[in-house]
PDB file of C-alpha atoms and ligand atoms in Angstrom:
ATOM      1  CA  UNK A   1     -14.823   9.151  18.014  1.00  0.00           C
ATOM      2  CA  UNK A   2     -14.492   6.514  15.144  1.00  0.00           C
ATOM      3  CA  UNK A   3     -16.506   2.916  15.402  1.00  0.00           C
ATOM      4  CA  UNK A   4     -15.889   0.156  12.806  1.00  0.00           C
ATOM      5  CA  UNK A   5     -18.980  -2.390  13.004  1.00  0.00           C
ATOM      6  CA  UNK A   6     -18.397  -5.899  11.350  1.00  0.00           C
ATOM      7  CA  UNK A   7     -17.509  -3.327   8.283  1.00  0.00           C
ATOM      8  CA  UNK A   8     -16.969  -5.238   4.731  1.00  0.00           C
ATOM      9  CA  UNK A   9     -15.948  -3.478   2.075  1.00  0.00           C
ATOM     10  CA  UNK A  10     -16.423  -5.127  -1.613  1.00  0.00           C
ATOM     11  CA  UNK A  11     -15.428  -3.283  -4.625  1.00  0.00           C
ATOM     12  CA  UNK A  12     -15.903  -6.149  -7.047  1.00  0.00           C
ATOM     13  CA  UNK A  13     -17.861  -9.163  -6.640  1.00  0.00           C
ATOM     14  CA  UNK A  14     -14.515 -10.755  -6.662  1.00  0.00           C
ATOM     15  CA  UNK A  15     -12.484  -7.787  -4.445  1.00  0.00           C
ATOM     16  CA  UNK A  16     -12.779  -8.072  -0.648  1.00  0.00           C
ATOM     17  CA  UNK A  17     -11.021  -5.087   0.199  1.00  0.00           C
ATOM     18  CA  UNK A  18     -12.049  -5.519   4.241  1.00  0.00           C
ATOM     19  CA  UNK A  19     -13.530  -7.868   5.481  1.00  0.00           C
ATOM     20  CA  UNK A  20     -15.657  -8.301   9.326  1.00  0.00           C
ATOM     21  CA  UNK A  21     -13.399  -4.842  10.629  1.00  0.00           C
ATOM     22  CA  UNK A  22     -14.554  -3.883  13.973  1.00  0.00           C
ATOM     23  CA  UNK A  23     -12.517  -1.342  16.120  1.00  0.00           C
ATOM     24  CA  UNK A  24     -13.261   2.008  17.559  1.00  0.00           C
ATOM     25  CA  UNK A  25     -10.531   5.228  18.046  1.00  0.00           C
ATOM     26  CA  UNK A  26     -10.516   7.003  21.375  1.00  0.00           C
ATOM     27  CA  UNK A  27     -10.121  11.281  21.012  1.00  0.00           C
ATOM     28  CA  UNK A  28      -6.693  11.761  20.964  1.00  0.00           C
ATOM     29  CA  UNK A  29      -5.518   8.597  19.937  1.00  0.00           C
ATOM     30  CA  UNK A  30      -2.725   7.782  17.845  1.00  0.00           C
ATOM     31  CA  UNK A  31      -3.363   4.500  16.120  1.00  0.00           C
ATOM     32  CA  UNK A  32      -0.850   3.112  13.115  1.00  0.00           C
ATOM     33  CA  UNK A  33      -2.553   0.869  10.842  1.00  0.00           C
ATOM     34  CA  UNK A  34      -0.052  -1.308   9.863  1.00  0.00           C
ATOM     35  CA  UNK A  35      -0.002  -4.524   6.926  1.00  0.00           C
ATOM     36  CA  UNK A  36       1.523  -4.980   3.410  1.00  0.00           C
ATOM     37  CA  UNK A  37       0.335  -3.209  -0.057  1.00  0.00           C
ATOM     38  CA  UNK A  38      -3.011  -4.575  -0.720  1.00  0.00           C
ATOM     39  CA  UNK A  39      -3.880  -5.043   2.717  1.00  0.00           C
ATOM     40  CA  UNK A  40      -6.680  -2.636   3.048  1.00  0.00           C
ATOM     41  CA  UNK A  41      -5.637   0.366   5.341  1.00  0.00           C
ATOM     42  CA  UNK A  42      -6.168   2.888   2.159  1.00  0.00           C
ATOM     43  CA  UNK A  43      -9.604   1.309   1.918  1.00  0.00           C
ATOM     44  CA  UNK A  44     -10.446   1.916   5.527  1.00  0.00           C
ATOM     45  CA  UNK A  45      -8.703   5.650   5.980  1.00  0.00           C
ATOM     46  CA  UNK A  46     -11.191   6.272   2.892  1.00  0.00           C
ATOM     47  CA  UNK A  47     -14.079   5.136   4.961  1.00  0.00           C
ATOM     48  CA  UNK A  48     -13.978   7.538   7.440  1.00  0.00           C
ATOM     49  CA  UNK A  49     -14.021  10.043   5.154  1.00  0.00           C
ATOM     50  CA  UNK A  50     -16.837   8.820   3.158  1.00  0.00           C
ATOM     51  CA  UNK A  51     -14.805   8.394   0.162  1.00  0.00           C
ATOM     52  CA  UNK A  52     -15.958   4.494   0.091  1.00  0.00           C
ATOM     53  CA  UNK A  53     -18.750   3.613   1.751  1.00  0.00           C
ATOM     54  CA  UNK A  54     -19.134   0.023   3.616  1.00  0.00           C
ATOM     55  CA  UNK A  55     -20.544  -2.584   2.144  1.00  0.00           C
ATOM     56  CA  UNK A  56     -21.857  -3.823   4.987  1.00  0.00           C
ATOM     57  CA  UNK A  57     -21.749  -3.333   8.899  1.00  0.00           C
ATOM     58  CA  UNK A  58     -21.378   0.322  10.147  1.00  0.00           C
ATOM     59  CA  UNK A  59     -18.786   3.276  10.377  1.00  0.00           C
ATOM     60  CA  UNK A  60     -19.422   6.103  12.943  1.00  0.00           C
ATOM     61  CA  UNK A  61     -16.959   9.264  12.497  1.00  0.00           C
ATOM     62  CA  UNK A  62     -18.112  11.895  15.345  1.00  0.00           C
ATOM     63  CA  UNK A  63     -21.450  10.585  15.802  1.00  0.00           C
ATOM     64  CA  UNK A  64     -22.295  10.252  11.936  1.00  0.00           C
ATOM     65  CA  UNK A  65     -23.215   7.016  10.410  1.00  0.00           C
ATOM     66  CA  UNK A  66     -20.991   6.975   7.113  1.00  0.00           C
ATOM     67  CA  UNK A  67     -23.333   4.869   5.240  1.00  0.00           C
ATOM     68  CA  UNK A  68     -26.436   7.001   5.913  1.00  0.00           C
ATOM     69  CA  UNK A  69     -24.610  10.563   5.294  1.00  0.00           C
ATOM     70  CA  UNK A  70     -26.004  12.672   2.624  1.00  0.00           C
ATOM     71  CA  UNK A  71     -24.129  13.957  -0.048  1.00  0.00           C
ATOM     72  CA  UNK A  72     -24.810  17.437   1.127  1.00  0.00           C
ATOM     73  CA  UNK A  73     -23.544  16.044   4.756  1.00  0.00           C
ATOM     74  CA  UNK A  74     -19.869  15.632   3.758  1.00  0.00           C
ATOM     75  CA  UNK A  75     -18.481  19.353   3.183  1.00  0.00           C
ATOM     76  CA  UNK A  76     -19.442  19.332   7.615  1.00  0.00           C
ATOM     77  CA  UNK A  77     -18.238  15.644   7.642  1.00  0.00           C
ATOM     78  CA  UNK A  78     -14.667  16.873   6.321  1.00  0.00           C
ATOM     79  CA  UNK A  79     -14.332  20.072   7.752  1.00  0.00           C
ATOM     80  CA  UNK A  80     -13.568  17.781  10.852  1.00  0.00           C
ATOM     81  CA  UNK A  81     -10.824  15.857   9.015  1.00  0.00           C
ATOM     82  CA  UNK A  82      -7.413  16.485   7.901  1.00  0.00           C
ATOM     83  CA  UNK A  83      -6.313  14.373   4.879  1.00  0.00           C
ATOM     84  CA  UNK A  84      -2.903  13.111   4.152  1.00  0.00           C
ATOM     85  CA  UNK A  85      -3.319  11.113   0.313  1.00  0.00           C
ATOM     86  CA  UNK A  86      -0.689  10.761  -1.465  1.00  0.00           C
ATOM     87  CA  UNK A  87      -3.372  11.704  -4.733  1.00  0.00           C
ATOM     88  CA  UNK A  88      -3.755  15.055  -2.719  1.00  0.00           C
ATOM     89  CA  UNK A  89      -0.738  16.799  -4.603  1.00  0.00           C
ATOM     90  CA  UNK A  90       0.388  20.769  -3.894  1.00  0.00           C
ATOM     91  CA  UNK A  91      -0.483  23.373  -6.163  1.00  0.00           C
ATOM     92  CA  UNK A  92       2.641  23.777  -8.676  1.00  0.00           C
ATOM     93  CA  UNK A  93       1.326  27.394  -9.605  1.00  0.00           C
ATOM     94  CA  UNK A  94       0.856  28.871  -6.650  1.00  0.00           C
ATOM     95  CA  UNK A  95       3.493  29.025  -3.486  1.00  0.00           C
ATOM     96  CA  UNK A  96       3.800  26.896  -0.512  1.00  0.00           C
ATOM     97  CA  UNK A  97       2.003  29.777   1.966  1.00  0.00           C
ATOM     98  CA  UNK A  98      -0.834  30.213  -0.950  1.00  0.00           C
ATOM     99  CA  UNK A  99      -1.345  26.131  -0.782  1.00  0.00           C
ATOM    100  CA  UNK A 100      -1.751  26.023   2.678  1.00  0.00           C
ATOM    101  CA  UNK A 101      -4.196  29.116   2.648  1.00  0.00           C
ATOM    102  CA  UNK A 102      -6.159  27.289   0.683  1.00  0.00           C
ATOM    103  CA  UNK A 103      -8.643  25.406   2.824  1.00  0.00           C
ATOM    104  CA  UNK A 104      -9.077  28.588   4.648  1.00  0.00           C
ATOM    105  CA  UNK A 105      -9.835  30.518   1.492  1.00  0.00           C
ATOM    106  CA  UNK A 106     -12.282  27.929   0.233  1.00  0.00           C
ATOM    107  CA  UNK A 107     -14.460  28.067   3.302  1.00  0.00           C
ATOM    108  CA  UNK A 108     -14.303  32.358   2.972  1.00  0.00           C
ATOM    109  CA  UNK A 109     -11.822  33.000   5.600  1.00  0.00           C
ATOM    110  CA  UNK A 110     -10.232  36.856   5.063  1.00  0.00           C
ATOM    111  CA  UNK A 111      -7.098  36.325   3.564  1.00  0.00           C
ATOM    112  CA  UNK A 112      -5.136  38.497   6.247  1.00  0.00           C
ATOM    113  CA  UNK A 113      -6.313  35.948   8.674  1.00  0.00           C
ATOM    114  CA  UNK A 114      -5.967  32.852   6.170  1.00  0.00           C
ATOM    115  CA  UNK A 115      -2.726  33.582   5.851  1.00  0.00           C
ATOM    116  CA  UNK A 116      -1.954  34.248   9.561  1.00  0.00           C
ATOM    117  CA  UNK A 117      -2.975  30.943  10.355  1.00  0.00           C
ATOM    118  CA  UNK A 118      -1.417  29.065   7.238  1.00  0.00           C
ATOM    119  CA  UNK A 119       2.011  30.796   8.444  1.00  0.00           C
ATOM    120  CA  UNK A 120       1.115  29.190  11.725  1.00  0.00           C
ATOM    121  CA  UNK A 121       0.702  25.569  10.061  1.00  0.00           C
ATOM    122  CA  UNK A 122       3.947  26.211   8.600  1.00  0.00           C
ATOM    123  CA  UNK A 123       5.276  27.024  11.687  1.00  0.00           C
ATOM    124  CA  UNK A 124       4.338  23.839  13.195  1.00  0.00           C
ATOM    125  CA  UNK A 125       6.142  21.748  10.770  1.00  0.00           C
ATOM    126  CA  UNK A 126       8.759  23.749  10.749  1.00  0.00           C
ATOM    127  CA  UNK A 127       8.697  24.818   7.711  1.00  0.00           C
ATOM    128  CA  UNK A 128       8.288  28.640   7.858  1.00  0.00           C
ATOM    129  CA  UNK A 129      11.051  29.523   5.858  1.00  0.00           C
ATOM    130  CA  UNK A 130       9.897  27.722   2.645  1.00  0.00           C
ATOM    131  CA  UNK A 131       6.376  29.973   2.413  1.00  0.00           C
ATOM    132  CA  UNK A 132       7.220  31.722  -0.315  1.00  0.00           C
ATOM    133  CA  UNK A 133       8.982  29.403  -2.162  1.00  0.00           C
ATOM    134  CA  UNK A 134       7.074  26.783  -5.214  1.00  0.00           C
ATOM    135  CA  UNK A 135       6.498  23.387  -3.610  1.00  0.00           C
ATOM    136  CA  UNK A 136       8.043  21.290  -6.659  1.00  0.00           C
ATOM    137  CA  UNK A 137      11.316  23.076  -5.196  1.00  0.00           C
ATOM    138  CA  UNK A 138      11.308  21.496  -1.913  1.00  0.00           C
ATOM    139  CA  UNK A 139      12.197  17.902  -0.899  1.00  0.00           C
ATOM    140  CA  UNK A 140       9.543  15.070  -0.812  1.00  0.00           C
ATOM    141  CA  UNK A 141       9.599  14.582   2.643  1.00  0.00           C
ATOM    142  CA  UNK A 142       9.203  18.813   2.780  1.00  0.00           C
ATOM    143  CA  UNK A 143       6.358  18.355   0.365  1.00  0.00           C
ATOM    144  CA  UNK A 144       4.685  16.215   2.658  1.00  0.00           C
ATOM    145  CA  UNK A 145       5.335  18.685   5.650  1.00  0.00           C
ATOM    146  CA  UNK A 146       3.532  21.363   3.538  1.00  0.00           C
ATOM    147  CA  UNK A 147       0.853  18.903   2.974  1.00  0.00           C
ATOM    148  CA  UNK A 148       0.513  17.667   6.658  1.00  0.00           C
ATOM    149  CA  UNK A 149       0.236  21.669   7.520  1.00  0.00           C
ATOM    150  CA  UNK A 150      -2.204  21.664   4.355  1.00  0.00           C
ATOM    151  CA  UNK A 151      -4.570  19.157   6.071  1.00  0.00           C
ATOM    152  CA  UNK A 152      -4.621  21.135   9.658  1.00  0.00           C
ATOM    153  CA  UNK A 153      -4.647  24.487   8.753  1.00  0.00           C
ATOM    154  CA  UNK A 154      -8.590  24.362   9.125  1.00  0.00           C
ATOM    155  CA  UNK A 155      -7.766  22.932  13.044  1.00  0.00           C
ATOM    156  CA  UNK A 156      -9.409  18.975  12.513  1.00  0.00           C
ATOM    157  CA  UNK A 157     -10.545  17.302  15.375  1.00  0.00           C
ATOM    158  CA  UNK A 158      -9.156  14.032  13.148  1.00  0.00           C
ATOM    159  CA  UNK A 159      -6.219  13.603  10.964  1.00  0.00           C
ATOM    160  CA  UNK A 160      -6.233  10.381   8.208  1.00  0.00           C
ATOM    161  CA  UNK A 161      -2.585  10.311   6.699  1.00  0.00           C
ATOM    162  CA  UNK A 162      -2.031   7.297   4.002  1.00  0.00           C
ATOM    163  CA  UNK A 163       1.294   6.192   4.127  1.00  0.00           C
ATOM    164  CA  UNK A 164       2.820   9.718   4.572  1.00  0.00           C
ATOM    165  CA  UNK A 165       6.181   8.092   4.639  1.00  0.00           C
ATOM    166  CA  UNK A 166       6.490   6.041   1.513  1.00  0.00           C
ATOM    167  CA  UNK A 167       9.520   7.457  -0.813  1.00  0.00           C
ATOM    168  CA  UNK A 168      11.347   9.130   1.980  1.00  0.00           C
ATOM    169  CA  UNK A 169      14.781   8.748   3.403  1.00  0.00           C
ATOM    170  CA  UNK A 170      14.609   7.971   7.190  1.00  0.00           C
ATOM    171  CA  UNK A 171      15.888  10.972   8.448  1.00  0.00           C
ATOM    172  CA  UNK A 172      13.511  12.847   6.168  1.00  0.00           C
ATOM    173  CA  UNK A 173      10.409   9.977   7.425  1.00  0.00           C
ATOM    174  CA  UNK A 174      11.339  11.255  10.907  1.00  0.00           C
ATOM    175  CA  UNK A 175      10.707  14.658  10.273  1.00  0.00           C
ATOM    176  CA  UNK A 176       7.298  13.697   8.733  1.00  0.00           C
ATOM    177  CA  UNK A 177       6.089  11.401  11.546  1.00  0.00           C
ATOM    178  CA  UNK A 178       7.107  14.177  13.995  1.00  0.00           C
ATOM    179  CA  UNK A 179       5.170  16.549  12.787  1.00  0.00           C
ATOM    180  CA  UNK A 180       2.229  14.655  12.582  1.00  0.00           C
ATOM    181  CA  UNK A 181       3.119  13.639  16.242  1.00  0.00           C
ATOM    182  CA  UNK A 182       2.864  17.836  17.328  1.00  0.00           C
ATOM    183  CA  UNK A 183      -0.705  17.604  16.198  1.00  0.00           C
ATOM    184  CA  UNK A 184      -1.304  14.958  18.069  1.00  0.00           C
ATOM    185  CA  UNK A 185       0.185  15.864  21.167  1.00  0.00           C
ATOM    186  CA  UNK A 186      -2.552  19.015  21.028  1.00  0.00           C
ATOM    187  CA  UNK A 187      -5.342  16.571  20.782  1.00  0.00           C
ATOM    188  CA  UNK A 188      -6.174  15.911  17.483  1.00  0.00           C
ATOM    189  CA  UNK A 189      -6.784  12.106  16.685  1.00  0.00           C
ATOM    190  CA  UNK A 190      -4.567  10.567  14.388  1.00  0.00           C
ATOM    191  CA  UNK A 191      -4.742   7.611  12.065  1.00  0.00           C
ATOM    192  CA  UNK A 192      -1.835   6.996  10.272  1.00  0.00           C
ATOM    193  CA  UNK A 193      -1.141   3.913   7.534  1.00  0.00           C
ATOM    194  CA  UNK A 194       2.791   2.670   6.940  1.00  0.00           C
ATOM    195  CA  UNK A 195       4.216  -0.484   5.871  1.00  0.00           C
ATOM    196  CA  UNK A 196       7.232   0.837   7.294  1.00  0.00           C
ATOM    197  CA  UNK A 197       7.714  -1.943  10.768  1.00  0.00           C
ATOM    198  CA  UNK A 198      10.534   0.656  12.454  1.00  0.00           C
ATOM    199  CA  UNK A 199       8.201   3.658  13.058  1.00  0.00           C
ATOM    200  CA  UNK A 200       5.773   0.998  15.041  1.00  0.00           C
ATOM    201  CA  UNK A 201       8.781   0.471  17.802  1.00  0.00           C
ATOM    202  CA  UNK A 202       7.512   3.734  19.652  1.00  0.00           C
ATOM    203  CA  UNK A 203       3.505   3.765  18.854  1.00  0.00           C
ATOM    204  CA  UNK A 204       0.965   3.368  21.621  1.00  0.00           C
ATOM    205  CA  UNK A 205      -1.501   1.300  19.546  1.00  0.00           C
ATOM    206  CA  UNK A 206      -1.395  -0.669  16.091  1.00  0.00           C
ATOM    207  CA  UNK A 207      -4.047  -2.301  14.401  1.00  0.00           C
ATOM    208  CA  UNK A 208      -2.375  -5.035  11.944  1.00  0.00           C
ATOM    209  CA  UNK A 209      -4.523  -5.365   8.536  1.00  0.00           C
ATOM    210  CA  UNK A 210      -3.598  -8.471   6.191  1.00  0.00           C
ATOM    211  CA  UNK A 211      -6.300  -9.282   3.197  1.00  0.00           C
ATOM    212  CA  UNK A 212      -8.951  -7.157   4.576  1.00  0.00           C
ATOM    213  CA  UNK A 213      -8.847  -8.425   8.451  1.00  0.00           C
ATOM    214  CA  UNK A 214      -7.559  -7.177  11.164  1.00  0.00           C
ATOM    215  CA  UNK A 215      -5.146  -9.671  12.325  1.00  0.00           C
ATOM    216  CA  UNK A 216      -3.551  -8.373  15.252  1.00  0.00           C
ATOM    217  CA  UNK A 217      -4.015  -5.109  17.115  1.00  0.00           C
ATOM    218  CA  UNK A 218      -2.516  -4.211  20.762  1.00  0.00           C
ATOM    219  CA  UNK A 219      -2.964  -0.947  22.697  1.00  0.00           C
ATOM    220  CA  UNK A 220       0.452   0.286  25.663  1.00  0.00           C
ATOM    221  CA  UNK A 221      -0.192   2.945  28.060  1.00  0.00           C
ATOM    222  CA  UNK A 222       3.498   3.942  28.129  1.00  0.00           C
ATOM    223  CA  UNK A 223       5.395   4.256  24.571  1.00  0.00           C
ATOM    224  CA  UNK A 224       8.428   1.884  25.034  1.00  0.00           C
ATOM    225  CA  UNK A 225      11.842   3.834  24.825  1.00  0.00           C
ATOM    226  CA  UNK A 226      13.981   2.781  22.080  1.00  0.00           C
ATOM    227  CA  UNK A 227      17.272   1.528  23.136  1.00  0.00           C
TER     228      UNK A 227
HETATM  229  P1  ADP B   1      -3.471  -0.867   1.209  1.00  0.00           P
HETATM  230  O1  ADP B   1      -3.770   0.569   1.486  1.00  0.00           O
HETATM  231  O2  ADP B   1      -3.230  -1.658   2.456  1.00  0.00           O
HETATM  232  O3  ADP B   1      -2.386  -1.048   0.205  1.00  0.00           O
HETATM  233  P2  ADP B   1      -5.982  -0.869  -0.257  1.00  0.00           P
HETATM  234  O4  ADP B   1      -7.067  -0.484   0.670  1.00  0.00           O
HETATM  235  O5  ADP B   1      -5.456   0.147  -1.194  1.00  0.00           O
HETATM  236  O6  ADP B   1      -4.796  -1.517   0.575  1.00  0.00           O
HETATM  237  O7  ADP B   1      -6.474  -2.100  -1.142  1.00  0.00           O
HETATM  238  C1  ADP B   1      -7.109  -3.254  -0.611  1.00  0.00           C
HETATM  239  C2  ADP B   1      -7.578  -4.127  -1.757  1.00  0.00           C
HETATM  240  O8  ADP B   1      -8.636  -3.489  -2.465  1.00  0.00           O
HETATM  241  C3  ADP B   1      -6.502  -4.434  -2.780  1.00  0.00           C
HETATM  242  O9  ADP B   1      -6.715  -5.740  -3.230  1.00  0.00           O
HETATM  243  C4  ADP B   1      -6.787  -3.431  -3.866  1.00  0.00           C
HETATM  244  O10 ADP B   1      -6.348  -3.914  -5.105  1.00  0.00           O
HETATM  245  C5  ADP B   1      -8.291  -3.316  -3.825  1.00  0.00           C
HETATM  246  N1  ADP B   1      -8.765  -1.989  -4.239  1.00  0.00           N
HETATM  247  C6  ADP B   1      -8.454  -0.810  -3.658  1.00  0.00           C
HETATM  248  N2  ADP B   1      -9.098   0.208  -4.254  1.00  0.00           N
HETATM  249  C7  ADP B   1      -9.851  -0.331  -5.252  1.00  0.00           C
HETATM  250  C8  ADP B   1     -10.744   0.198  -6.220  1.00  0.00           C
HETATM  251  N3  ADP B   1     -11.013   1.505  -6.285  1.00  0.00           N
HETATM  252  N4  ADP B   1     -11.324  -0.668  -7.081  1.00  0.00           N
HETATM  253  C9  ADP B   1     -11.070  -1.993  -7.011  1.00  0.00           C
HETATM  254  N5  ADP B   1     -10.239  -2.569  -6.122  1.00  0.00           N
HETATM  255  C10 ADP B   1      -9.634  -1.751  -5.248  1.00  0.00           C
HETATM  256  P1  ADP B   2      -4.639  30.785  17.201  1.00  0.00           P
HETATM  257  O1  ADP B   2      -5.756  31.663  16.808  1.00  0.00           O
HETATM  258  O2  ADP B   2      -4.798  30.111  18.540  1.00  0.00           O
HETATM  259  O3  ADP B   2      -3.270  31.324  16.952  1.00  0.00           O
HETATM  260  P2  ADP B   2      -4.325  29.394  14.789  1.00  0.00           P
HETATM  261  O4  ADP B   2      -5.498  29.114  13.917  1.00  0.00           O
HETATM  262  O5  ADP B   2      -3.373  30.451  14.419  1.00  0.00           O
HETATM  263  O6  ADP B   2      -4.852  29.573  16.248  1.00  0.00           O
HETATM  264  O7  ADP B   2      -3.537  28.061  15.020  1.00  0.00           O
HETATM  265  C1  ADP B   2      -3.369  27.261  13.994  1.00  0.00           C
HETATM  266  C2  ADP B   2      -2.507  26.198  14.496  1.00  0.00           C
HETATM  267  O8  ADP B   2      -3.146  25.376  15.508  1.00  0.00           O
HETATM  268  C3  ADP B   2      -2.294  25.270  13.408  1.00  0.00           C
HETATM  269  O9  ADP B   2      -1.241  25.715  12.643  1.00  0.00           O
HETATM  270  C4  ADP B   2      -1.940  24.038  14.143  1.00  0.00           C
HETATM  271  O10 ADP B   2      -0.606  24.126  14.508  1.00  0.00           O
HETATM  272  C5  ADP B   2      -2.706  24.055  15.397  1.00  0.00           C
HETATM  273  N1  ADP B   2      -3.837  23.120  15.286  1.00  0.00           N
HETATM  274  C6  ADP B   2      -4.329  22.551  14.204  1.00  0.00           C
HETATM  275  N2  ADP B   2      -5.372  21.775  14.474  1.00  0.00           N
HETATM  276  C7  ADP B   2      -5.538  21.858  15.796  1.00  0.00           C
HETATM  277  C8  ADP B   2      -6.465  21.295  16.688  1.00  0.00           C
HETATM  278  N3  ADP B   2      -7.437  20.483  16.255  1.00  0.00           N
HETATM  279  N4  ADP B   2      -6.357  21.601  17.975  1.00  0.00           N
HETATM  280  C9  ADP B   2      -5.391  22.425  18.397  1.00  0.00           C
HETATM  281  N5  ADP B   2      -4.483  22.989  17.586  1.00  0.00           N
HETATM  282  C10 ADP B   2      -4.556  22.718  16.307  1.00  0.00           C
END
């Protein structure tokens, strides 16, 4: 579903952001990309979007090569993806329900059924109960629930989540993570970037990033129980 070729990414003559990347995600993986600040897992969640493009080597997402898509390619290209950046901030105008509607709206859904399905989202993350309310009201880690239900409302085949835990509490991390997990246990794909070493004790597959390589990645087929 996603194919890293000997990908480089430059974005100076003097900034090796990654550097010889080659990996490919499974459908219905969940793969944490793990590696300190500076490492280079923004730079590759942005690749599969198409929000970089490789500087050299090759990214497939679904069968598209990222580095040949047209500009008029990405609206389909991202109707396939749910993004999680923390630059993505909710609406402070509008409430939490009429945020999530909005992906549906953009794409001319009918509102009765927009909102249907944005309640749904909620739902999911278990956040039903805040719809009406103005996001800068709720919690950060609720915020980023709202987001994550943001980002699937338009049901993605892939979801891309930067470091959807940074600033939370644990408890409040938990709840995040989780709720990314639900999606994932329906069959979406996930891809999700932490620093954070504790939420890696239960993951099926990491891929370790330091200075732009990959410099250790392992796959289990059972998730190990924490004691
Ligand atoms: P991470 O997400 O692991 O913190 P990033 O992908 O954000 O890593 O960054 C990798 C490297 O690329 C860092 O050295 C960062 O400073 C640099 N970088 C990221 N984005 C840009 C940009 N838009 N312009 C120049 N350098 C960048
Ligand atoms: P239905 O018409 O089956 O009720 P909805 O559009 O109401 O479908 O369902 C939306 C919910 O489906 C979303 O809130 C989300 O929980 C879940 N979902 C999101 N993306 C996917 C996906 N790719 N595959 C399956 N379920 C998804």
């Amino acid at each position: 579903m996603i194919e890293f070729r000997q990908v480089s990414k430059k974005y100076a003559q003097n900034v090796t952001a990654l550097s010889d990347i080659t990996l490919s995600v499974d459908k219905g993986e969940l793969v944490f990309l793990a590696g300190p600040s500076g490492a280079g897992k923004s730079t590759l969640l942005k690749m599969i979007a198409a929000i970089e493009r490789p500087s050299a080597g090759t990214v497939i997402v679904s069968d598209h090569d990222i580095g040949r898509i047209k500009n008029s390619g990405l609206p389909y290209l991202r109707r396939n993806l749910g993004l999680i950046f923390q630059q993505q901030r909710l609406l402070s105008d509008r409430s939490v329900l009429a945020n999530v509607m909005l992906p549906l709206i953009v794409c001319g859904a009918a509102r009765a059924d927009a909102e249907r399905r944005a309640r749904a989202a909620l739902d999911k993350v278990g956040l039903l109960d805040k719809a009406a309310s103005a996001p800068q009201t709720l919690s950060g880690g609720e915020q980023q629930r709202v987001s994550i239900a943001r980002a699937i409302v338009n049901r993605p085949q892939i979801i891309l989540a930067d470091e959807p835990t940074a600033n939370l509490d644990r408890e409040s991390a938990n709840k995040v993570l989780d709720a990314l997990k639900a999606f994932h246990a329906v069959g979406v794909t996930c891809l999700i970037s932490t620093h954070d070493e504790q939420f890696l004790d239960t993951a099926t597959r990491v891929i370790y990033l330091d200075h732009g390589k990959i410099i250790e990645s392992w796959r289990r087929t059972t998730p190990q129980v924490p004691a």
